[in-house]
Amino acid sequence: MQQVDRIEKRRFVGREFLFWLWFESEVFDATLATSKHGPFGLWLERKLVLSAEKESTRITAALPGAGREAKEALLRGQLPQSAGIRIAWRETETSFVLNAEQLSLSGLKLQTALGKDEEAPSPLLEEMKGGGRKRKQAPALPDESDVMREAFYERMRLTQELEALLEALYADFVALRLSSLWASAVVPAARAWAQGRDVDADAYRRARTPRSKAQSKRA
Amino acid sequence: MPALKGSLTYARFFVQEALPDDFRQRFMKSIRHRAMRPLQADDEESQRSGWCAVGEPFELELDYDRVFYDGFVNLGFRTDHWAIPAQLLRAKLREAEAAYLQKKGRERLSRSEKTELKELITRKLRKSFVPVTRAVDLSWSLSENVVRFFSQSPRTTLAMTELFKKSFGSELVPEAPYTLALRLGAVAAEDKLWDELEPTVIPVQER
């Protein structure tokens, strides 16, 4: 197989990754974990687009994956194309849209401390609060370019942390996807879940955890 | 300025080549060489791209401090193009053609005359407009060998990757399920299992 085919003909793996995130976040009550990061909150929110060839389903809701419409789309052979995701980790929450085939992020909102657009206090409000006449002299501001750089470093650090978390999830997913456990444990449970049947979270976790090296490695 | 402000929408690319020892000097020379040259009315091109300062599309004096942030190369990918309303161009062209034919006492224009007249009118009209400017931030994390490009438009991305190759001599590999799996070591370079993957079928046949 040519390199270009490994990229282009296997883009569906990105959709399956998003599907797996959605499935596991519902089965495990929105709490996922990686060995590197420990447990964290992850759930689909606001928007979910599923498609297969020309047919597509767009769902906009607080929890778009929770309803029957999304599962019915799966049962018609559609897989997620993009979804809004929220991750709660280390007391911060991050939201973004994951585009599955490109594994790219859109509308990533970071909880930054620096570089926020803080509005100047309204003079009228200040006066109403009784502070109009006693306004103190503003403290000297640091150089604008330094502030901009610091804000940039913070944004990049948070972005890299999020990417590392997604990469750890993706690495776990690929290991599972290439193992025999995908067909023997994940797919049957995911089918039951899509059909609206209860999935025993503990039994599923045990079933998809490799018990031997041979099982974890290759199908 | 997505790299510096607001929510982020971006695509990642991997740089495969190692950095040369003198990359700072080399890159600065190359970046300055390919800094944006704003479009002029008399230029033949109707569109042009080049580097500008990150977050500042009109800042074309690119010095080391503007480009190198600790461990990052930050640039703006600026594209200028002329956007002359088609209706206006057609109307002006009709006027010019009529005047030309009257002057020459003829009834028809040759194809080359039409082309020449169109170019003339386009250049004339450009003088009453300013080119449309668009800039997209780019941030190259040198330690990660990752470029974050703050646009997902295929056309803009293609133009940027071409300029990147010319400027830095490196081919950008776009993020995809395979390239990421490879980079993370989750698959081998010619992994048979990856090659044999078939899409998962969720629908149950007997439904």
Short mmCIF file of C-alpha atoms in Angstrom, two decimals:
data_model
loop_
_atom_site.label_atom_id
_atom_site.label_comp_id
_atom_site.label_asym_id
_atom_site.label_seq_id
_atom_site.Cartn_x
_atom_site.Cartn_y
_atom_site.Cartn_z
CA MET A 1 0.00 0.00 0.00
CA GLN A 2 1.26 3.47 -0.89
CA GLN A 3 1.78 6.12 1.80
CA VAL A 4 -0.96 8.26 0.27
CA ASP A 5 -3.42 5.35 0.52
CA ARG A 6 -2.49 4.75 4.14
CA ILE A 7 -3.50 8.35 4.74
CA GLU A 8 -6.47 8.81 2.42
CA LYS A 9 -8.07 5.36 2.49
CA ARG A 10 -7.88 5.05 6.26
CA ARG A 11 -9.42 8.38 7.23
CA PHE A 12 -12.38 6.40 8.55
CA VAL A 13 -10.17 5.52 11.51
CA GLY A 14 -10.59 9.13 12.69
CA ARG A 15 -14.37 8.69 12.59
CA GLU A 16 -14.09 5.46 14.53
CA PHE A 17 -11.94 7.24 17.11
CA LEU A 18 -14.65 9.86 17.61
CA PHE A 19 -17.27 7.12 17.72
CA TRP A 20 -15.26 5.29 20.40
CA LEU A 21 -14.90 8.47 22.49
CA TRP A 22 -18.64 9.02 22.32
CA PHE A 23 -19.46 5.40 23.14
CA GLU A 24 -17.03 5.13 26.05
CA SER A 25 -17.98 8.52 27.49
CA GLU A 26 -21.61 7.33 27.68
CA VAL A 27 -20.79 3.91 29.04
CA PHE A 28 -18.38 5.28 31.66
CA ASP A 29 -20.57 8.21 32.71
CA ALA A 30 -18.40 10.83 31.02
CA THR A 31 -15.27 9.76 32.88
CA LEU A 32 -12.40 8.47 30.77
CA ALA A 33 -8.80 7.90 31.71
CA THR A 34 -5.37 7.38 30.24
CA SER A 35 -2.42 5.88 32.05
CA LYS A 36 -0.55 9.19 31.67
CA HIS A 37 -3.33 11.56 32.67
CA GLY A 38 -5.48 9.58 35.08
CA PRO A 39 -9.26 10.13 35.06
CA PHE A 40 -10.89 13.19 33.49
CA GLY A 41 -14.31 14.23 32.28
CA LEU A 42 -15.13 13.99 28.58
CA TRP A 43 -18.50 14.29 26.91
CA LEU A 44 -20.07 15.33 23.63
CA GLU A 45 -21.88 18.63 23.70
CA ARG A 46 -23.77 21.08 21.47
CA LYS A 47 -23.18 19.54 18.06
CA LEU A 48 -22.83 16.12 16.47
CA VAL A 49 -22.64 15.43 12.75
CA LEU A 50 -22.82 11.87 11.48
CA SER A 51 -22.59 10.85 7.86
CA ALA A 52 -22.11 8.03 5.39
CA GLU A 53 -21.63 8.89 1.74
CA LYS A 54 -24.37 11.40 0.83
CA GLU A 55 -26.55 10.87 3.88
CA SER A 56 -25.90 12.95 6.97
CA THR A 57 -27.50 13.70 10.32
CA ARG A 58 -26.86 16.95 12.21
CA ILE A 59 -27.89 17.13 15.83
CA THR A 60 -27.73 20.31 17.88
CA ALA A 61 -28.56 19.79 21.54
CA ALA A 62 -26.98 20.15 24.96
CA LEU A 63 -25.99 16.46 24.84
CA PRO A 64 -26.36 15.58 21.16
CA GLY A 65 -25.18 12.00 21.50
CA ALA A 66 -27.58 11.06 24.26
CA GLY A 67 -30.79 10.81 22.25
CA ARG A 68 -32.16 8.09 19.97
CA GLU A 69 -31.65 10.17 16.82
CA ALA A 70 -27.87 9.85 17.02
CA LYS A 71 -28.00 6.12 17.72
CA GLU A 72 -30.46 5.56 14.89
CA ALA A 73 -28.03 7.30 12.55
CA LEU A 74 -25.34 4.85 13.70
CA LEU A 75 -27.69 1.95 13.03
CA ARG A 76 -28.20 3.28 9.50
CA GLY A 77 -24.45 2.97 8.97
CA GLN A 78 -23.41 6.56 9.65
CA LEU A 79 -20.35 7.40 11.72
CA PRO A 80 -19.48 10.70 13.44
CA GLN A 81 -17.85 13.25 11.20
CA SER A 82 -17.45 15.98 13.80
CA ALA A 83 -18.60 16.64 17.33
CA GLY A 84 -18.44 19.27 20.02
CA ILE A 85 -16.43 17.92 22.94
CA ARG A 86 -15.91 19.18 26.45
CA ILE A 87 -13.03 17.99 28.58
CA ALA A 88 -12.80 18.67 32.30
CA TRP A 89 -9.32 18.02 33.60
CA ARG A 90 -7.29 19.49 36.47
CA GLU A 91 -10.07 21.89 37.43
CA THR A 92 -10.24 23.44 34.00
CA GLU A 93 -12.74 22.88 31.22
CA THR A 94 -11.96 23.06 27.55
CA SER A 95 -14.38 22.84 24.67
CA PHE A 96 -13.77 22.36 20.96
CA VAL A 97 -15.09 20.65 17.85
CA LEU A 98 -13.14 17.60 16.71
CA ASN A 99 -13.14 17.04 12.96
CA ALA A 100 -12.66 13.31 12.75
CA GLU A 101 -11.07 12.64 9.37
CA GLN A 102 -8.48 15.39 9.74
CA LEU A 103 -8.17 15.08 13.53
CA SER A 104 -8.22 18.88 13.58
CA LEU A 105 -9.74 21.15 16.19
CA SER A 106 -12.10 24.07 15.64
CA GLY A 107 -13.39 26.68 18.05
CA LEU A 108 -11.02 25.59 20.80
CA LYS A 109 -11.80 27.67 23.87
CA LEU A 110 -9.04 27.68 26.43
CA GLN A 111 -9.33 28.78 30.03
CA THR A 112 -6.50 31.24 30.00
CA ALA A 113 -5.54 33.58 32.78
CA LEU A 114 -3.57 35.98 30.56
CA GLY A 115 -4.48 37.98 27.48
CA LYS A 116 -8.19 38.23 28.17
CA ASP A 117 -10.10 41.09 26.69
CA GLU A 118 -10.84 42.89 29.89
CA GLU A 119 -13.18 45.79 29.44
CA ALA A 120 -12.14 49.09 30.92
CA PRO A 121 -14.40 50.00 33.84
CA SER A 122 -17.23 52.29 32.82
CA PRO A 123 -16.67 55.79 34.29
CA LEU A 124 -20.42 56.05 34.93
CA LEU A 125 -20.48 52.77 36.86
CA GLU A 126 -17.40 53.80 38.78
CA GLU A 127 -19.06 57.05 39.76
CA MET A 128 -22.27 55.26 40.78
CA LYS A 129 -20.16 53.04 43.01
CA GLY A 130 -18.80 56.19 44.58
CA GLY A 131 -15.34 55.76 43.14
CA GLY A 132 -15.54 58.45 40.48
CA ARG A 133 -13.61 61.15 42.29
CA LYS A 134 -11.21 58.91 44.12
CA ARG A 135 -9.92 57.14 41.02
CA LYS A 136 -6.44 55.91 41.65
CA GLN A 137 -3.70 56.25 39.14
CA ALA A 138 -3.44 53.08 37.05
CA PRO A 139 -0.37 50.98 37.83
CA ALA A 140 2.33 51.00 35.20
CA LEU A 141 1.57 48.38 32.57
CA PRO A 142 4.20 45.93 31.34
CA ASP A 143 5.36 46.30 27.77
CA GLU A 144 2.57 45.33 25.34
CA SER A 145 4.70 42.90 23.37
CA ASP A 146 5.76 41.12 26.59
CA VAL A 147 2.11 40.74 27.59
CA MET A 148 1.31 39.39 24.12
CA ARG A 149 4.19 36.90 24.29
CA GLU A 150 3.21 35.66 27.73
CA ALA A 151 -0.38 35.22 26.56
CA PHE A 152 0.88 33.30 23.51
CA TYR A 153 3.04 30.95 25.63
CA GLU A 154 0.13 30.26 27.94
CA ARG A 155 -2.19 29.51 25.01
CA MET A 156 0.37 27.20 23.43
CA ARG A 157 1.04 25.41 26.71
CA LEU A 158 -2.68 24.76 27.24
CA THR A 159 -3.08 23.71 23.60
CA GLN A 160 -0.15 21.30 23.86
CA GLU A 161 -1.54 19.82 27.08
CA LEU A 162 -4.90 19.22 25.46
CA GLU A 163 -3.27 17.74 22.36
CA ALA A 164 -1.17 15.43 24.55
CA LEU A 165 -4.33 14.19 26.26
CA LEU A 166 -6.07 13.59 22.93
CA GLU A 167 -2.96 11.86 21.60
CA ALA A 168 -2.86 9.55 24.62
CA LEU A 169 -6.51 8.66 24.00
CA TYR A 170 -5.80 8.15 20.32
CA ALA A 171 -2.82 5.87 21.04
CA ASP A 172 -5.03 3.76 23.35
CA PHE A 173 -7.70 3.66 20.68
CA VAL A 174 -5.32 2.58 17.90
CA ALA A 175 -3.89 -0.17 20.11
CA LEU A 176 -7.42 -1.41 20.76
CA ARG A 177 -8.51 -0.97 17.15
CA LEU A 178 -5.60 -3.09 15.88
CA SER A 179 -6.15 -5.82 18.47
CA SER A 180 -8.58 -8.72 18.43
CA LEU A 181 -10.44 -7.02 21.31
CA TRP A 182 -11.99 -4.51 18.93
CA ALA A 183 -14.06 -7.16 17.22
CA SER A 184 -14.59 -9.37 20.25
CA ALA A 185 -15.36 -6.77 22.94
CA VAL A 186 -15.85 -3.24 21.59
CA VAL A 187 -18.05 -3.82 18.56
CA PRO A 188 -20.62 -6.11 20.28
CA ALA A 189 -20.94 -3.70 23.23
CA ALA A 190 -21.18 -0.70 20.92
CA ARG A 191 -23.91 -2.39 18.90
CA ALA A 192 -25.91 -3.12 22.04
CA TRP A 193 -25.46 0.48 23.19
CA ALA A 194 -26.55 1.84 19.79
CA GLN A 195 -29.66 -0.35 19.96
CA GLY A 196 -30.52 1.19 23.31
CA ARG A 197 -29.67 -1.85 25.41
CA ASP A 198 -27.83 -1.47 28.71
CA VAL A 199 -24.11 -2.05 28.66
CA ASP A 200 -22.53 -3.24 31.89
CA ALA A 201 -19.65 -0.78 32.25
CA ASP A 202 -17.51 -3.02 34.47
CA ALA A 203 -17.99 -6.08 32.29
CA TYR A 204 -17.17 -4.03 29.20
CA ARG A 205 -14.05 -2.58 30.82
CA ARG A 206 -12.85 -6.06 31.73
CA ALA A 207 -13.65 -7.40 28.28
CA ARG A 208 -11.72 -4.71 26.42
CA THR A 209 -8.67 -4.81 28.70
CA PRO A 210 -5.95 -7.03 27.26
CA ARG A 211 -5.19 -10.04 29.41
CA SER A 212 -2.11 -11.12 27.49
CA LYS A 213 0.54 -9.48 25.36
CA ALA A 214 -0.66 -11.38 22.35
CA GLN A 215 -4.15 -10.01 22.80
CA SER A 216 -2.99 -6.44 23.29
CA LYS A 217 -0.74 -6.43 20.30
CA ARG A 218 -2.20 -7.85 17.21
CA ALA A 219 -5.43 -9.38 16.05
CA MET B 1 -5.32 36.68 15.60
CA PRO B 2 -6.15 33.14 16.66
CA ALA B 3 -2.61 32.36 17.75
CA LEU B 4 -2.71 35.25 20.17
CA LYS B 5 -6.37 35.85 20.93
CA GLY B 6 -9.82 34.28 20.80
CA SER B 7 -10.81 30.69 20.11
CA LEU B 8 -8.51 28.50 18.04
CA THR B 9 -9.33 26.76 14.79
CA TYR B 10 -6.32 25.13 13.26
CA ALA B 11 -4.73 22.22 11.47
CA ARG B 12 -1.48 20.55 12.48
CA PHE B 13 1.39 19.63 10.20
CA PHE B 14 4.53 17.70 10.97
CA VAL B 15 7.99 18.75 9.87
CA GLN B 16 10.08 15.69 9.11
CA GLU B 17 13.47 17.26 8.41
CA ALA B 18 15.84 18.11 11.24
CA LEU B 19 16.72 21.76 11.77
CA PRO B 20 20.06 22.83 10.33
CA ASP B 21 22.63 24.13 12.84
CA ASP B 22 22.41 27.69 11.60
CA PHE B 23 18.63 27.63 11.20
CA ARG B 24 18.05 31.00 12.86
CA GLN B 25 20.15 32.96 10.37
CA ARG B 26 19.03 30.83 7.45
CA PHE B 27 15.36 31.12 8.30
CA MET B 28 15.50 34.86 8.86
CA LYS B 29 17.18 35.35 5.50
CA SER B 30 14.60 33.23 3.77
CA ILE B 31 11.64 34.77 5.60
CA ARG B 32 12.79 38.28 4.68
CA HIS B 33 13.28 37.16 1.11
CA ARG B 34 9.70 35.88 1.00
CA ALA B 35 8.10 38.62 3.07
CA MET B 36 4.87 39.88 1.55
CA ARG B 37 5.23 42.43 -1.24
CA PRO B 38 1.87 44.23 -1.34
CA LEU B 39 0.03 44.05 -4.66
CA GLN B 40 0.24 47.12 -6.87
CA ALA B 41 -2.26 48.08 -9.57
CA ASP B 42 0.31 47.59 -12.33
CA ASP B 43 1.43 44.14 -11.20
CA GLU B 44 0.60 41.32 -13.54
CA GLU B 45 -0.48 38.96 -10.77
CA SER B 46 -4.00 39.24 -9.42
CA GLN B 47 -3.03 37.48 -6.19
CA ARG B 48 0.14 37.21 -4.14
CA SER B 49 1.15 35.63 -0.85
CA GLY B 50 4.04 36.18 1.51
CA TRP B 51 5.03 36.31 5.17
CA CYS B 52 4.06 39.07 7.57
CA ALA B 53 4.33 39.46 11.33
CA VAL B 54 2.02 37.20 13.35
CA GLY B 55 -1.20 39.03 14.16
CA GLU B 56 -0.11 42.08 12.15
CA PRO B 57 -0.87 41.71 8.43
CA PHE B 58 0.59 45.10 7.56
CA GLU B 59 3.84 44.65 9.43
CA LEU B 60 6.29 43.45 6.79
CA GLU B 61 9.57 44.42 8.47
CA LEU B 62 10.38 41.01 9.87
CA ASP B 63 13.18 41.03 12.37
CA TYR B 64 14.35 38.26 14.67
CA ASP B 65 12.31 39.38 17.70
CA ARG B 66 9.10 39.49 15.73
CA VAL B 67 9.54 35.99 14.35
CA PHE B 68 11.32 33.95 17.03
CA TYR B 69 9.42 33.42 20.28
CA ASP B 70 11.13 30.99 22.69
CA GLY B 71 11.05 27.72 20.79
CA PHE B 72 8.54 28.93 18.20
CA VAL B 73 8.69 30.53 14.79
CA ASN B 74 5.60 32.70 14.49
CA LEU B 75 4.49 34.23 11.21
CA GLY B 76 1.46 35.50 9.41
CA PHE B 77 0.66 34.04 6.00
CA ARG B 78 -0.70 37.01 4.09
CA THR B 79 -2.53 36.89 0.78
CA ASP B 80 -3.61 39.93 -1.21
CA HIS B 81 -5.97 39.72 -4.13
CA TRP B 82 -7.91 42.09 -6.30
CA ALA B 83 -11.66 41.90 -5.97
CA ILE B 84 -13.12 44.12 -8.65
CA PRO B 85 -16.89 43.73 -8.95
CA ALA B 86 -17.59 41.70 -12.11
CA GLN B 87 -20.55 43.88 -13.11
CA LEU B 88 -18.44 47.03 -12.95
CA LEU B 89 -15.69 45.41 -14.99
CA ARG B 90 -18.18 44.27 -17.63
CA ALA B 91 -19.78 47.72 -17.87
CA LYS B 92 -16.43 49.51 -18.20
CA LEU B 93 -15.28 46.96 -20.74
CA ARG B 94 -18.39 47.48 -22.87
CA GLU B 95 -17.82 51.24 -22.81
CA ALA B 96 -14.17 50.86 -23.76
CA GLU B 97 -14.94 48.41 -26.57
CA ALA B 98 -17.57 50.73 -28.02
CA ALA B 99 -15.19 53.69 -27.91
CA TYR B 100 -12.39 51.66 -29.51
CA LEU B 101 -14.60 50.38 -32.33
CA GLN B 102 -15.89 53.87 -33.03
CA LYS B 103 -12.37 55.25 -33.16
CA LYS B 104 -11.22 52.52 -35.54
CA GLY B 105 -14.42 52.59 -37.59
CA ARG B 106 -14.87 48.85 -37.21
CA GLU B 107 -17.65 46.57 -36.06
CA ARG B 108 -15.74 43.80 -34.32
CA LEU B 109 -12.72 43.32 -32.09
CA SER B 110 -10.19 40.57 -32.52
CA ARG B 111 -9.63 38.15 -29.62
CA SER B 112 -6.23 39.66 -28.83
CA GLU B 113 -7.67 43.19 -28.87
CA LYS B 114 -10.39 42.07 -26.44
CA THR B 115 -7.80 40.53 -24.09
CA GLU B 116 -5.60 43.62 -24.26
CA LEU B 117 -8.52 45.91 -23.59
CA LYS B 118 -9.62 43.81 -20.63
CA GLU B 119 -6.14 43.99 -19.12
CA LEU B 120 -6.04 47.74 -19.62
CA ILE B 121 -9.43 48.30 -18.00
CA THR B 122 -8.62 45.92 -15.13
CA ARG B 123 -5.43 47.83 -14.35
CA LYS B 124 -7.23 51.13 -14.58
CA LEU B 125 -9.96 49.95 -12.22
CA ARG B 126 -7.44 48.54 -9.76
CA LYS B 127 -6.24 52.10 -9.20
CA SER B 128 -9.57 52.98 -7.64
CA PHE B 129 -9.62 49.94 -5.34
CA VAL B 130 -7.35 48.51 -2.67
CA PRO B 131 -6.51 44.82 -2.73
CA VAL B 132 -8.30 42.54 -0.28
CA THR B 133 -5.86 41.42 2.40
CA ARG B 134 -6.18 38.26 4.43
CA ALA B 135 -3.67 36.89 6.92
CA VAL B 136 -3.60 33.58 8.74
CA ASP B 137 -1.37 32.94 11.73
CA LEU B 138 1.18 30.16 11.69
CA SER B 139 3.12 28.87 14.67
CA TRP B 140 5.96 26.41 14.27
CA SER B 141 6.89 24.68 17.50
CA LEU B 142 10.54 23.80 16.92
CA SER B 143 10.85 21.33 19.78
CA GLU B 144 7.77 19.36 18.69
CA ASN B 145 8.41 19.67 14.91
CA VAL B 146 4.77 20.71 14.63
CA VAL B 147 3.31 23.59 12.65
CA ARG B 148 -0.10 24.88 13.71
CA PHE B 149 -1.80 26.76 10.90
CA PHE B 150 -4.85 28.69 12.02
CA SER B 151 -7.07 27.96 9.05
CA GLN B 152 -8.65 24.80 7.69
CA SER B 153 -9.32 26.14 4.19
CA PRO B 154 -7.79 23.68 1.69
CA ARG B 155 -6.91 26.45 -0.78
CA THR B 156 -5.16 28.64 1.79
CA THR B 157 -3.43 25.59 3.24
CA LEU B 158 -2.09 24.54 -0.14
CA ALA B 159 -0.71 28.01 -0.82
CA MET B 160 0.88 28.12 2.64
CA THR B 161 2.54 24.71 2.31
CA GLU B 162 4.07 25.79 -1.00
CA LEU B 163 5.49 28.97 0.52
CA PHE B 164 6.68 27.01 3.56
CA LYS B 165 8.57 24.57 1.33
CA LYS B 166 10.19 27.40 -0.60
CA SER B 167 11.10 29.24 2.59
CA PHE B 168 12.34 26.43 4.82
CA GLY B 169 13.01 23.56 2.43
CA SER B 170 10.70 21.26 4.41
CA GLU B 171 7.65 19.39 3.23
CA LEU B 172 4.76 19.69 5.68
CA VAL B 173 2.96 16.43 6.43
CA PRO B 174 -0.68 17.07 7.31
CA GLU B 175 -2.22 15.49 10.37
CA ALA B 176 -4.36 12.47 9.56
CA PRO B 177 -5.29 9.29 11.44
CA TYR B 178 -2.34 7.48 9.86
CA THR B 179 0.31 10.19 10.27
CA LEU B 180 -0.63 10.70 13.91
CA ALA B 181 -0.62 6.96 14.66
CA LEU B 182 2.79 6.71 13.03
CA ARG B 183 4.18 9.67 14.95
CA LEU B 184 2.90 8.26 18.24
CA GLY B 185 4.49 4.90 17.47
CA ALA B 186 1.06 3.23 17.54
CA VAL B 187 1.70 1.76 14.08
CA ALA B 188 4.88 0.83 12.27
CA ALA B 189 5.88 2.47 8.99
CA GLU B 190 4.49 -0.32 6.84
CA ASP B 191 2.11 -1.88 9.27
CA LYS B 192 0.21 -4.77 7.72
CA LEU B 193 -2.58 -4.49 10.26
CA TRP B 194 -3.14 -0.86 9.37
CA ASP B 195 -3.17 -1.72 5.68
CA GLU B 196 -5.73 -4.44 6.26
CA LEU B 197 -8.13 -2.37 8.37
CA GLU B 198 -11.73 -2.42 7.21
CA PRO B 199 -14.37 0.05 8.40
CA THR B 200 -16.32 -1.06 11.46
CA VAL B 201 -19.92 -1.93 10.71
CA ILE B 202 -22.31 -0.95 13.48
CA PRO B 203 -25.68 -1.77 11.89
CA VAL B 204 -26.89 -5.24 12.75
CA GLN B 205 -27.89 -7.15 9.62
CA GLU B 206 -31.09 -8.69 10.91
CA ARG B 207 -32.66 -5.37 12.05
#
